[in-house]
PDB file of N, CA and C in Angstrom:
ATOM      1  N   MET A  10      24.928  30.981  72.068  1.00 54.00           N
ATOM      2  CA  MET A  10      24.028  30.197  71.308  1.00 54.00           C
ATOM      3  C   MET A  10      24.875  29.942  70.045  1.00 54.00           C
ATOM      4  N   GLN A  11      24.988  28.585  69.622  1.00 63.00           N
ATOM      5  CA  GLN A  11      25.730  28.244  68.498  1.00 63.00           C
ATOM      6  C   GLN A  11      24.722  27.949  67.358  1.00 63.00           C
ATOM      7  N   LEU A  12      25.165  28.322  66.213  1.00 66.00           N
ATOM      8  CA  LEU A  12      24.166  28.123  65.033  1.00 66.00           C
ATOM      9  C   LEU A  12      24.498  26.791  64.549  1.00 66.00           C
ATOM     10  N   ASP A  13      23.557  25.901  64.515  1.00 72.00           N
ATOM     11  CA  ASP A  13      23.725  24.533  64.083  1.00 72.00           C
ATOM     12  C   ASP A  13      23.295  24.492  62.629  1.00 72.00           C
ATOM     13  N   LEU A  14      24.394  24.484  61.648  1.00 69.00           N
ATOM     14  CA  LEU A  14      23.935  24.573  60.290  1.00 69.00           C
ATOM     15  C   LEU A  14      23.263  23.143  59.696  1.00 69.00           C
ATOM     16  N   ALA A  15      23.574  22.182  60.209  1.00 70.00           N
ATOM     17  CA  ALA A  15      22.843  20.987  59.899  1.00 70.00           C
ATOM     18  C   ALA A  15      21.356  21.074  60.278  1.00 70.00           C
ATOM     19  N   ALA A  16      21.033  21.445  61.471  1.00 71.00           N
ATOM     20  CA  ALA A  16      19.578  21.666  61.733  1.00 71.00           C
ATOM     21  C   ALA A  16      19.089  22.746  60.808  1.00 71.00           C
ATOM     22  N   LEU A  17      19.824  23.778  60.633  1.00 66.00           N
ATOM     23  CA  LEU A  17      19.191  24.695  59.634  1.00 66.00           C
ATOM     24  C   LEU A  17      18.810  24.178  58.312  1.00 66.00           C
ATOM     25  N   ALA A  18      19.769  23.318  57.746  1.00 67.00           N
ATOM     26  CA  ALA A  18      19.724  22.746  56.443  1.00 67.00           C
ATOM     27  C   ALA A  18      18.315  21.830  56.437  1.00 67.00           C
ATOM     28  N   ARG A  19      18.282  21.052  57.610  1.00 67.00           N
ATOM     29  CA  ARG A  19      17.176  20.031  57.827  1.00 67.00           C
ATOM     30  C   ARG A  19      15.755  20.841  57.720  1.00 67.00           C
ATOM     31  N   HIS A  20      15.765  21.924  58.450  1.00 64.00           N
ATOM     32  CA  HIS A  20      14.543  22.780  58.620  1.00 64.00           C
ATOM     33  C   HIS A  20      14.331  23.361  57.205  1.00 64.00           C
ATOM     34  N   VAL A  21      15.384  23.841  56.452  1.00 61.00           N
ATOM     35  CA  VAL A  21      14.910  24.502  55.201  1.00 61.00           C
ATOM     36  C   VAL A  21      14.484  23.491  54.164  1.00 61.00           C
ATOM     37  N   SER A  22      15.143  22.297  54.227  1.00 61.00           N
ATOM     38  CA  SER A  22      14.731  21.080  53.270  1.00 61.00           C
ATOM     39  C   SER A  22      13.368  20.572  53.577  1.00 61.00           C
ATOM     40  N   LEU A  23      12.931  20.506  54.795  1.00 53.00           N
ATOM     41  CA  LEU A  23      11.733  19.976  55.147  1.00 53.00           C
ATOM     42  C   LEU A  23      10.502  20.922  54.962  1.00 53.00           C
ATOM     43  N   VAL A  24      10.755  22.286  54.629  1.00 52.00           N
ATOM     44  CA  VAL A  24       9.621  23.219  54.729  1.00 52.00           C
ATOM     45  C   VAL A  24       8.577  22.775  53.716  1.00 52.00           C
ATOM     46  N   ALA A  25       9.067  22.314  52.499  1.00 53.00           N
ATOM     47  CA  ALA A  25       7.940  21.974  51.393  1.00 53.00           C
ATOM     48  C   ALA A  25       7.407  20.620  51.466  1.00 53.00           C
ATOM     49  N   SER A  26       7.927  19.850  52.663  1.00 58.00           N
ATOM     50  CA  SER A  26       7.350  18.449  52.646  1.00 58.00           C
ATOM     51  C   SER A  26       5.917  18.629  53.251  1.00 58.00           C
ATOM     52  N   ASP A  27       5.092  17.594  52.906  1.00 59.00           N
ATOM     53  CA  ASP A  27       3.708  17.508  53.183  1.00 59.00           C
ATOM     54  C   ASP A  27       3.394  17.051  54.658  1.00 59.00           C
ATOM     55  N   TRP A  28       4.341  16.205  55.124  1.00 66.00           N
ATOM     56  CA  TRP A  28       4.135  15.493  56.377  1.00 66.00           C
ATOM     57  C   TRP A  28       4.466  16.269  57.658  1.00 66.00           C
ATOM     58  N   LEU A  29       4.955  17.674  57.561  1.00 69.00           N
ATOM     59  CA  LEU A  29       5.214  18.573  58.579  1.00 69.00           C
ATOM     60  C   LEU A  29       3.945  19.106  59.078  1.00 69.00           C
ATOM     61  N   SER A  30       3.951  19.315  60.358  1.00 78.00           N
ATOM     62  CA  SER A  30       2.743  20.084  60.825  1.00 78.00           C
ATOM     63  C   SER A  30       2.931  21.500  60.623  1.00 78.00           C
ATOM     64  N   PHE A  31       1.941  22.313  60.869  1.00 74.00           N
ATOM     65  CA  PHE A  31       1.859  23.658  60.518  1.00 74.00           C
ATOM     66  C   PHE A  31       2.942  24.459  61.345  1.00 74.00           C
ATOM     67  N   GLU A  32       3.070  24.014  62.595  1.00 78.00           N
ATOM     68  CA  GLU A  32       3.817  24.551  63.603  1.00 78.00           C
ATOM     69  C   GLU A  32       5.340  24.333  63.087  1.00 78.00           C
ATOM     70  N   GLU A  33       5.600  23.204  62.714  1.00 79.00           N
ATOM     71  CA  GLU A  33       6.975  22.827  62.388  1.00 79.00           C
ATOM     72  C   GLU A  33       7.516  23.644  61.033  1.00 79.00           C
ATOM     73  N   LYS A  34       6.385  23.676  60.209  1.00 81.00           N
ATOM     74  CA  LYS A  34       6.764  24.589  58.942  1.00 81.00           C
ATOM     75  C   LYS A  34       7.101  26.060  59.450  1.00 81.00           C
ATOM     76  N   GLY A  35       6.296  26.461  60.434  1.00 82.00           N
ATOM     77  CA  GLY A  35       6.460  27.679  60.859  1.00 82.00           C
ATOM     78  C   GLY A  35       7.840  28.026  61.587  1.00 82.00           C
ATOM     79  N   VAL A  36       8.371  27.050  62.237  1.00 85.00           N
ATOM     80  CA  VAL A  36       9.598  27.084  62.949  1.00 85.00           C
ATOM     81  C   VAL A  36      10.726  26.943  61.897  1.00 85.00           C
ATOM     82  N   ALA A  37      10.558  26.233  60.735  1.00 84.00           N
ATOM     83  CA  ALA A  37      11.449  26.124  59.701  1.00 84.00           C
ATOM     84  C   ALA A  37      11.656  27.446  58.985  1.00 84.00           C
ATOM     85  N   ILE A  38      10.522  28.031  58.749  1.00 88.00           N
ATOM     86  CA  ILE A  38      10.424  29.423  57.977  1.00 88.00           C
ATOM     87  C   ILE A  38      11.069  30.439  58.979  1.00 88.00           C
ATOM     88  N   MET A  39      10.790  30.470  60.194  1.00 91.00           N
ATOM     89  CA  MET A  39      11.404  31.624  61.118  1.00 91.00           C
ATOM     90  C   MET A  39      12.835  31.281  61.144  1.00 91.00           C
ATOM     91  N   THR A  40      13.250  29.942  61.187  1.00 91.00           N
ATOM     92  CA  THR A  40      14.779  29.659  61.221  1.00 91.00           C
ATOM     93  C   THR A  40      15.584  30.298  60.060  1.00 91.00           C
ATOM     94  N   TRP A  41      14.780  30.109  58.810  1.00 91.00           N
ATOM     95  CA  TRP A  41      15.386  30.649  57.567  1.00 91.00           C
ATOM     96  C   TRP A  41      15.490  32.213  57.625  1.00 91.00           C
ATOM     97  N   ILE A  42      14.374  32.808  58.200  1.00 93.00           N
ATOM     98  CA  ILE A  42      14.278  34.242  58.261  1.00 93.00           C
ATOM     99  C   ILE A  42      15.495  34.814  59.145  1.00 93.00           C
ATOM    100  N   VAL A  43      15.450  34.107  60.436  1.00 94.00           N
ATOM    101  CA  VAL A  43      16.719  34.599  61.205  1.00 94.00           C
ATOM    102  C   VAL A  43      18.006  34.316  60.741  1.00 94.00           C
ATOM    103  N   ALA A  44      18.135  33.294  60.081  1.00 94.00           N
ATOM    104  CA  ALA A  44      19.650  32.961  59.379  1.00 94.00           C
ATOM    105  C   ALA A  44      19.853  33.993  58.357  1.00 94.00           C
ATOM    106  N   TRP A  45      18.797  34.298  57.509  1.00 94.00           N
ATOM    107  CA  TRP A  45      19.205  35.385  56.555  1.00 94.00           C
ATOM    108  C   TRP A  45      19.398  36.857  57.201  1.00 94.00           C
ATOM    109  N   GLY A  46      18.617  37.123  58.191  1.00 95.00           N
ATOM    110  CA  GLY A  46      18.850  38.452  58.801  1.00 95.00           C
ATOM    111  C   GLY A  46      20.372  38.482  59.389  1.00 95.00           C
ATOM    112  N   LEU A  47      20.864  37.179  60.148  1.00 96.00           N
ATOM    113  CA  LEU A  47      22.048  37.262  60.579  1.00 96.00           C
ATOM    114  C   LEU A  47      23.242  37.423  59.608  1.00 96.00           C
ATOM    115  N   ALA A  48      22.843  36.657  58.464  1.00 95.00           N
ATOM    116  CA  ALA A  48      23.804  36.724  57.237  1.00 95.00           C
ATOM    117  C   ALA A  48      23.829  38.140  56.687  1.00 95.00           C
ATOM    118  N   ALA A  49      22.831  38.930  56.631  1.00 96.00           N
ATOM    119  CA  ALA A  49      22.699  40.142  56.059  1.00 96.00           C
ATOM    120  C   ALA A  49      23.441  41.213  57.043  1.00 96.00           C
ATOM    121  N   MET A  50      23.249  41.001  58.387  1.00 97.00           N
ATOM    122  CA  MET A  50      23.844  41.960  59.275  1.00 97.00           C
ATOM    123  C   MET A  50      25.424  41.829  59.152  1.00 97.00           C
ATOM    124  N   ALA A  51      25.805  40.601  59.351  1.00 97.00           N
ATOM    125  CA  ALA A  51      27.180  40.162  59.141  1.00 97.00           C
ATOM    126  C   ALA A  51      27.899  40.523  57.871  1.00 97.00           C
ATOM    127  N   SER A  52      27.191  40.384  56.802  1.00 97.00           N
ATOM    128  CA  SER A  52      27.663  41.012  55.468  1.00 97.00           C
ATOM    129  C   SER A  52      27.928  42.281  55.470  1.00 97.00           C
ATOM    130  N   ALA A  53      26.878  43.023  55.986  1.00 96.00           N
ATOM    131  CA  ALA A  53      27.057  44.556  56.101  1.00 96.00           C
ATOM    132  C   ALA A  53      28.119  45.050  56.755  1.00 96.00           C
ATOM    133  N   ALA A  54      28.337  44.476  58.092  1.00 97.00           N
ATOM    134  CA  ALA A  54      29.454  44.879  58.923  1.00 97.00           C
ATOM    135  C   ALA A  54      30.884  44.527  58.283  1.00 97.00           C
ATOM    136  N   LEU A  55      30.915  43.399  57.603  1.00 97.00           N
ATOM    137  CA  LEU A  55      32.151  42.957  56.808  1.00 97.00           C
ATOM    138  C   LEU A  55      32.378  43.870  55.625  1.00 97.00           C
ATOM    139  N   ALA A  56      31.266  44.210  54.969  1.00 96.00           N
ATOM    140  CA  ALA A  56      31.429  45.083  53.945  1.00 96.00           C
ATOM    141  C   ALA A  56      31.896  46.542  54.259  1.00 96.00           C
ATOM    142  N   GLY A  57      31.536  46.995  55.385  1.00 95.00           N
ATOM    143  CA  GLY A  57      32.029  48.318  55.834  1.00 95.00           C
ATOM    144  C   GLY A  57      33.578  48.374  55.988  1.00 95.00           C
ATOM    145  N   PHE A  58      34.006  47.218  56.699  1.00 96.00           N
ATOM    146  CA  PHE A  58      35.422  47.090  56.821  1.00 96.00           C
ATOM    147  C   PHE A  58      36.247  46.882  55.644  1.00 96.00           C
ATOM    148  N   LEU A  59      35.768  46.058  54.858  1.00 96.00           N
ATOM    149  CA  LEU A  59      36.346  45.616  53.642  1.00 96.00           C
ATOM    150  C   LEU A  59      36.369  46.904  52.600  1.00 96.00           C
ATOM    151  N   ALA A  60      35.338  47.468  52.487  1.00 93.00           N
ATOM    152  CA  ALA A  60      35.251  48.720  51.610  1.00 93.00           C
ATOM    153  C   ALA A  60      36.066  49.923  52.196  1.00 93.00           C
ATOM    154  N   ALA A  61      36.197  50.190  53.384  1.00 91.00           N
ATOM    155  CA  ALA A  61      37.237  51.007  53.965  1.00 91.00           C
ATOM    156  C   ALA A  61      38.560  50.609  53.779  1.00 91.00           C
ATOM    157  N   TRP A  62      38.904  49.441  53.772  1.00 93.00           N
ATOM    158  CA  TRP A  62      40.347  48.938  53.507  1.00 93.00           C
ATOM    159  C   TRP A  62      40.493  48.932  52.023  1.00 93.00           C
ATOM    160  N   LYS A  63      39.706  48.939  51.067  1.00 92.00           N
ATOM    161  CA  LYS A  63      39.922  48.923  49.711  1.00 92.00           C
ATOM    162  C   LYS A  63      39.575  50.394  49.339  1.00 92.00           C
ATOM    163  N   ASN A  64      39.506  51.314  50.153  1.00 90.00           N
ATOM    164  CA  ASN A  64      39.327  52.648  49.767  1.00 90.00           C
ATOM    165  C   ASN A  64      38.145  53.067  48.986  1.00 90.00           C
ATOM    166  N   ARG A  65      37.088  52.393  49.201  1.00 90.00           N
ATOM    167  CA  ARG A  65      35.513  52.478  48.479  1.00 90.00           C
ATOM    168  C   ARG A  65      34.723  53.145  49.493  1.00 90.00           C
ATOM    169  N   ASP A  66      33.637  53.583  48.927  1.00 87.00           N
ATOM    170  CA  ASP A  66      32.525  54.308  49.686  1.00 87.00           C
ATOM    171  C   ASP A  66      31.780  53.197  50.602  1.00 87.00           C
ATOM    172  N   TYR A  67      32.075  53.254  51.866  1.00 88.00           N
ATOM    173  CA  TYR A  67      31.605  52.210  52.808  1.00 88.00           C
ATOM    174  C   TYR A  67      30.182  52.162  52.953  1.00 88.00           C
ATOM    175  N   SER A  68      29.448  53.248  53.008  1.00 89.00           N
ATOM    176  CA  SER A  68      28.046  53.520  53.223  1.00 89.00           C
ATOM    177  C   SER A  68      27.255  52.559  52.107  1.00 89.00           C
ATOM    178  N   PHE A  69      27.808  52.877  50.751  1.00 91.00           N
ATOM    179  CA  PHE A  69      27.020  52.402  49.661  1.00 91.00           C
ATOM    180  C   PHE A  69      27.306  50.895  49.764  1.00 91.00           C
ATOM    181  N   TRP A  70      28.530  50.458  50.028  1.00 93.00           N
ATOM    182  CA  TRP A  70      28.683  48.919  50.075  1.00 93.00           C
ATOM    183  C   TRP A  70      27.970  48.115  51.303  1.00 93.00           C
ATOM    184  N   MET A  71      27.974  48.889  52.421  1.00 95.00           N
ATOM    185  CA  MET A  71      27.286  48.468  53.496  1.00 95.00           C
ATOM    186  C   MET A  71      25.708  48.156  53.191  1.00 95.00           C
ATOM    187  N   ALA A  72      25.186  49.224  52.710  1.00 95.00           N
ATOM    188  CA  ALA A  72      23.691  49.264  52.297  1.00 95.00           C
ATOM    189  C   ALA A  72      23.407  48.028  51.258  1.00 95.00           C
ATOM    190  N   TRP A  73      24.291  47.883  50.208  1.00 96.00           N
ATOM    191  CA  TRP A  73      24.025  46.811  49.361  1.00 96.00           C
ATOM    192  C   TRP A  73      24.221  45.387  49.705  1.00 96.00           C
ATOM    193  N   CYS A  74      25.323  45.298  50.680  1.00 96.00           N
ATOM    194  CA  CYS A  74      25.642  44.052  51.104  1.00 96.00           C
ATOM    195  C   CYS A  74      24.563  43.618  52.164  1.00 96.00           C
ATOM    196  N   PHE A  75      24.025  44.601  52.779  1.00 97.00           N
ATOM    197  CA  PHE A  75      22.722  44.257  53.850  1.00 97.00           C
ATOM    198  C   PHE A  75      21.509  43.668  52.796  1.00 97.00           C
ATOM    199  N   ILE A  76      21.324  44.310  51.781  1.00 96.00           N
ATOM    200  CA  ILE A  76      20.076  43.916  50.929  1.00 96.00           C
ATOM    201  C   ILE A  76      20.461  42.597  50.220  1.00 96.00           C
ATOM    202  N   LEU A  77      21.687  42.522  49.613  1.00 94.00           N
ATOM    203  CA  LEU A  77      22.128  41.318  48.985  1.00 94.00           C
ATOM    204  C   LEU A  77      23.418  40.841  49.499  1.00 94.00           C
ATOM    205  N   PRO A  78      23.545  39.890  50.578  1.00 94.00           N
ATOM    206  CA  PRO A  78      24.762  39.477  51.086  1.00 94.00           C
ATOM    207  C   PRO A  78      25.775  38.840  50.229  1.00 94.00           C
ATOM    208  N   PRO A  79      25.399  38.301  49.012  1.00 93.00           N
ATOM    209  CA  PRO A  79      26.498  37.699  48.308  1.00 93.00           C
ATOM    210  C   PRO A  79      27.382  38.646  47.564  1.00 93.00           C
ATOM    211  N   LEU A  80      26.761  40.017  47.687  1.00 94.00           N
ATOM    212  CA  LEU A  80      27.672  41.190  46.890  1.00 94.00           C
ATOM    213  C   LEU A  80      28.995  41.340  47.598  1.00 94.00           C
ATOM    214  N   LEU A  81      29.034  40.810  48.936  1.00 95.00           N
ATOM    215  CA  LEU A  81      30.262  40.897  49.550  1.00 95.00           C
ATOM    216  C   LEU A  81      31.490  40.098  48.861  1.00 95.00           C
ATOM    217  N   LEU A  82      31.129  38.995  48.238  1.00 95.00           N
ATOM    218  CA  LEU A  82      32.231  38.385  47.404  1.00 95.00           C
ATOM    219  C   LEU A  82      32.647  39.214  46.249  1.00 95.00           C
ATOM    220  N   TRP A  83      31.688  40.037  45.650  1.00 95.00           N
ATOM    221  CA  TRP A  83      32.032  40.894  44.520  1.00 95.00           C
ATOM    222  C   TRP A  83      33.054  41.946  45.105  1.00 95.00           C
ATOM    223  N   LEU A  84      32.616  42.497  46.151  1.00 94.00           N
ATOM    224  CA  LEU A  84      33.523  43.537  46.828  1.00 94.00           C
ATOM    225  C   LEU A  84      34.965  43.005  47.152  1.00 94.00           C
ATOM    226  N   ALA A  85      34.983  41.793  47.561  1.00 94.00           N
ATOM    227  CA  ALA A  85      36.276  41.116  47.993  1.00 94.00           C
ATOM    228  C   ALA A  85      37.261  41.016  46.962  1.00 94.00           C
ATOM    229  N   PHE A  86      36.622  40.760  45.674  1.00 95.00           N
ATOM    230  CA  PHE A  86      37.458  40.435  44.388  1.00 95.00           C
ATOM    231  C   PHE A  86      37.786  41.766  43.774  1.00 95.00           C
ATOM    232  N   MET A  87      37.134  42.958  43.977  1.00 92.00           N
ATOM    233  CA  MET A  87      37.379  44.254  43.449  1.00 92.00           C
ATOM    234  C   MET A  87      38.795  44.765  43.901  1.00 92.00           C
ATOM    235  N   PRO A  88      39.641  45.380  43.051  1.00 92.00           N
ATOM    236  CA  PRO A  88      40.787  45.960  43.339  1.00 92.00           C
ATOM    237  C   PRO A  88      40.797  47.130  44.407  1.00 92.00           C
ATOM    238  N   LYS A  89      41.850  47.556  44.937  1.00 90.00           N
ATOM    239  CA  LYS A  89      41.743  48.689  45.775  1.00 90.00           C
ATOM    240  C   LYS A  89      41.767  49.964  45.006  1.00 90.00           C
ATOM    241  N   HIS A  90      40.878  51.015  45.468  1.00 82.00           N
ATOM    242  CA  HIS A  90      40.866  52.204  44.723  1.00 82.00           C
ATOM    243  C   HIS A  90      41.863  52.956  45.012  1.00 82.00           C
ATOM    244  N   VAL A  91      42.655  53.528  43.946  1.00 86.00           N
ATOM    245  CA  VAL A  91      43.849  54.267  44.054  1.00 86.00           C
ATOM    246  C   VAL A  91      43.450  55.849  44.300  1.00 86.00           C
ATOM    247  N   GLY A  92      44.077  56.663  44.995  1.00 80.00           N
ATOM    248  CA  GLY A  92      43.672  58.033  45.316  1.00 80.00           C
ATOM    249  C   GLY A  92      42.747  58.194  46.501  1.00 80.00           C
ATOM    250  N   PRO A  93      42.276  59.339  46.513  1.00 77.00           N
ATOM    251  CA  PRO A  93      41.196  59.604  47.631  1.00 77.00           C
ATOM    252  C   PRO A  93      40.003  58.908  47.583  1.00 77.00           C
ATOM    253  N   ARG A  94      39.500  58.418  48.842  1.00 74.00           N
ATOM    254  CA  ARG A  94      38.324  57.753  48.906  1.00 74.00           C
ATOM    255  C   ARG A  94      37.103  58.565  48.189  1.00 74.00           C
ATOM    256  N   PRO A  95      36.064  57.945  47.452  1.00 72.00           N
ATOM    257  CA  PRO A  95      35.349  58.645  46.804  1.00 72.00           C
ATOM    258  C   PRO A  95      34.159  59.137  47.934  1.00 72.00           C
ATOM    259  N   ARG A  96      33.571  60.200  47.582  1.00 75.00           N
ATOM    260  CA  ARG A  96      32.675  60.640  48.587  1.00 75.00           C
ATOM    261  C   ARG A  96      31.368  61.289  48.145  1.00 75.00           C
ATOM    262  N   ARG A  97      30.388  61.156  48.665  1.00 76.00           N
ATOM    263  CA  ARG A  97      29.177  61.737  47.923  1.00 76.00           C
ATOM    264  C   ARG A  97      29.041  63.227  48.353  1.00 76.00           C
ATOM    265  N   PRO A  98      28.535  63.948  47.491  1.00 78.00           N
ATOM    266  CA  PRO A  98      28.333  65.414  47.751  1.00 78.00           C
ATOM    267  C   PRO A  98      27.339  65.592  48.783  1.00 78.00           C
ATOM    268  N   SER A  99      27.375  66.649  49.543  1.00 81.00           N
ATOM    269  CA  SER A  99      26.450  66.956  50.550  1.00 81.00           C
ATOM    270  C   SER A  99      25.255  67.659  49.978  1.00 81.00           C
ATOM    271  N   ILE A 100      24.198  67.570  50.715  1.00 84.00           N
ATOM    272  CA  ILE A 100      22.734  68.184  50.125  1.00 84.00           C
ATOM    273  C   ILE A 100      23.035  69.578  49.588  1.00 84.00           C
ATOM    274  N   ASP A 101      23.756  70.335  50.357  1.00 85.00           N
ATOM    275  CA  ASP A 101      24.173  71.826  49.897  1.00 85.00           C
ATOM    276  C   ASP A 101      24.807  71.891  48.638  1.00 85.00           C
ATOM    277  N   GLU A 102      25.769  70.922  48.431  1.00 83.00           N
ATOM    278  CA  GLU A 102      26.592  70.843  47.157  1.00 83.00           C
ATOM    279  C   GLU A 102      25.651  70.475  45.991  1.00 83.00           C
ATOM    280  N   LEU A 103      24.765  69.407  46.315  1.00 82.00           N
ATOM    281  CA  LEU A 103      23.909  69.051  45.220  1.00 82.00           C
ATOM    282  C   LEU A 103      22.925  70.188  44.850  1.00 82.00           C
ATOM    283  N   GLU A 104      22.366  70.791  45.824  1.00 84.00           N
ATOM    284  CA  GLU A 104      21.477  71.819  45.439  1.00 84.00           C
ATOM    285  C   GLU A 104      22.059  72.911  44.592  1.00 84.00           C
ATOM    286  N   HIS A 105      23.324  73.295  45.102  1.00 82.00           N
ATOM    287  CA  HIS A 105      24.138  74.285  44.150  1.00 82.00           C
ATOM    288  C   HIS A 105      24.338  73.735  42.671  1.00 82.00           C
ATOM    289  N   ILE A 106      24.655  72.508  42.559  1.00 80.00           N
ATOM    290  CA  ILE A 106      24.950  72.007  41.193  1.00 80.00           C
ATOM    291  C   ILE A 106      23.558  72.003  40.435  1.00 80.00           C
ATOM    292  N   GLU A 107      22.462  71.583  41.201  1.00 80.00           N
ATOM    293  CA  GLU A 107      21.198  71.616  40.382  1.00 80.00           C
ATOM    294  C   GLU A 107      20.843  73.161  40.186  1.00 80.00           C
ATOM    295  N   ASN A 108      21.018  73.966  40.923  1.00 78.00           N
ATOM    296  CA  ASN A 108      20.430  75.227  40.798  1.00 78.00           C
ATOM    297  C   ASN A 108      21.355  76.372  40.208  1.00 78.00           C
ATOM    298  N   ARG A 109      22.656  75.800  39.671  1.00 75.00           N
ATOM    299  CA  ARG A 109      23.632  76.847  39.028  1.00 75.00           C
ATOM    300  C   ARG A 109      23.024  77.488  37.744  1.00 75.00           C
ATOM    301  N   ASP A 110      22.233  76.795  37.057  1.00 70.00           N
ATOM    302  CA  ASP A 110      21.680  77.223  35.674  1.00 70.00           C
ATOM    303  C   ASP A 110      20.534  78.222  35.981  1.00 70.00           C
ATOM    304  N   LEU A 111      19.878  78.194  37.063  1.00 68.00           N
ATOM    305  CA  LEU A 111      18.740  79.070  37.303  1.00 68.00           C
ATOM    306  C   LEU A 111      19.388  80.518  37.782  1.00 68.00           C
ATOM    307  N   MET A 112      20.330  80.573  38.245  1.00 61.00           N
ATOM    308  CA  MET A 112      21.030  81.856  38.770  1.00 61.00           C
ATOM    309  C   MET A 112      21.161  82.986  37.691  1.00 61.00           C
ATOM    310  N   HIS A 113      21.347  82.414  36.340  1.00 54.00           N
ATOM    311  CA  HIS A 113      21.563  83.529  35.408  1.00 54.00           C
ATOM    312  C   HIS A 113      20.387  84.154  34.926  1.00 54.00           C
TER     313      HIS A 113
END
């Protein structure tokens, strides 16, 4: 199935017009939702590969690029991270850090 960008643009631009029927507006809105969903999934997948290549936390970037696909451009222009890849502490490590003052 090929995505027809011209048809998508027509659907999106015609949503606000008064002469469309209720069904045509529904199709236009559904087309927009599907296009946004596909863009979000593609952006998240590309962000994972790009973040790994730039030595960044890939799960962080995949999640945010899924929510806001334009963030992929920000990631693309960021420099590579020098040194080891940043990692999030495990739950056990976080609990140890939070409870270290309570042990005394």
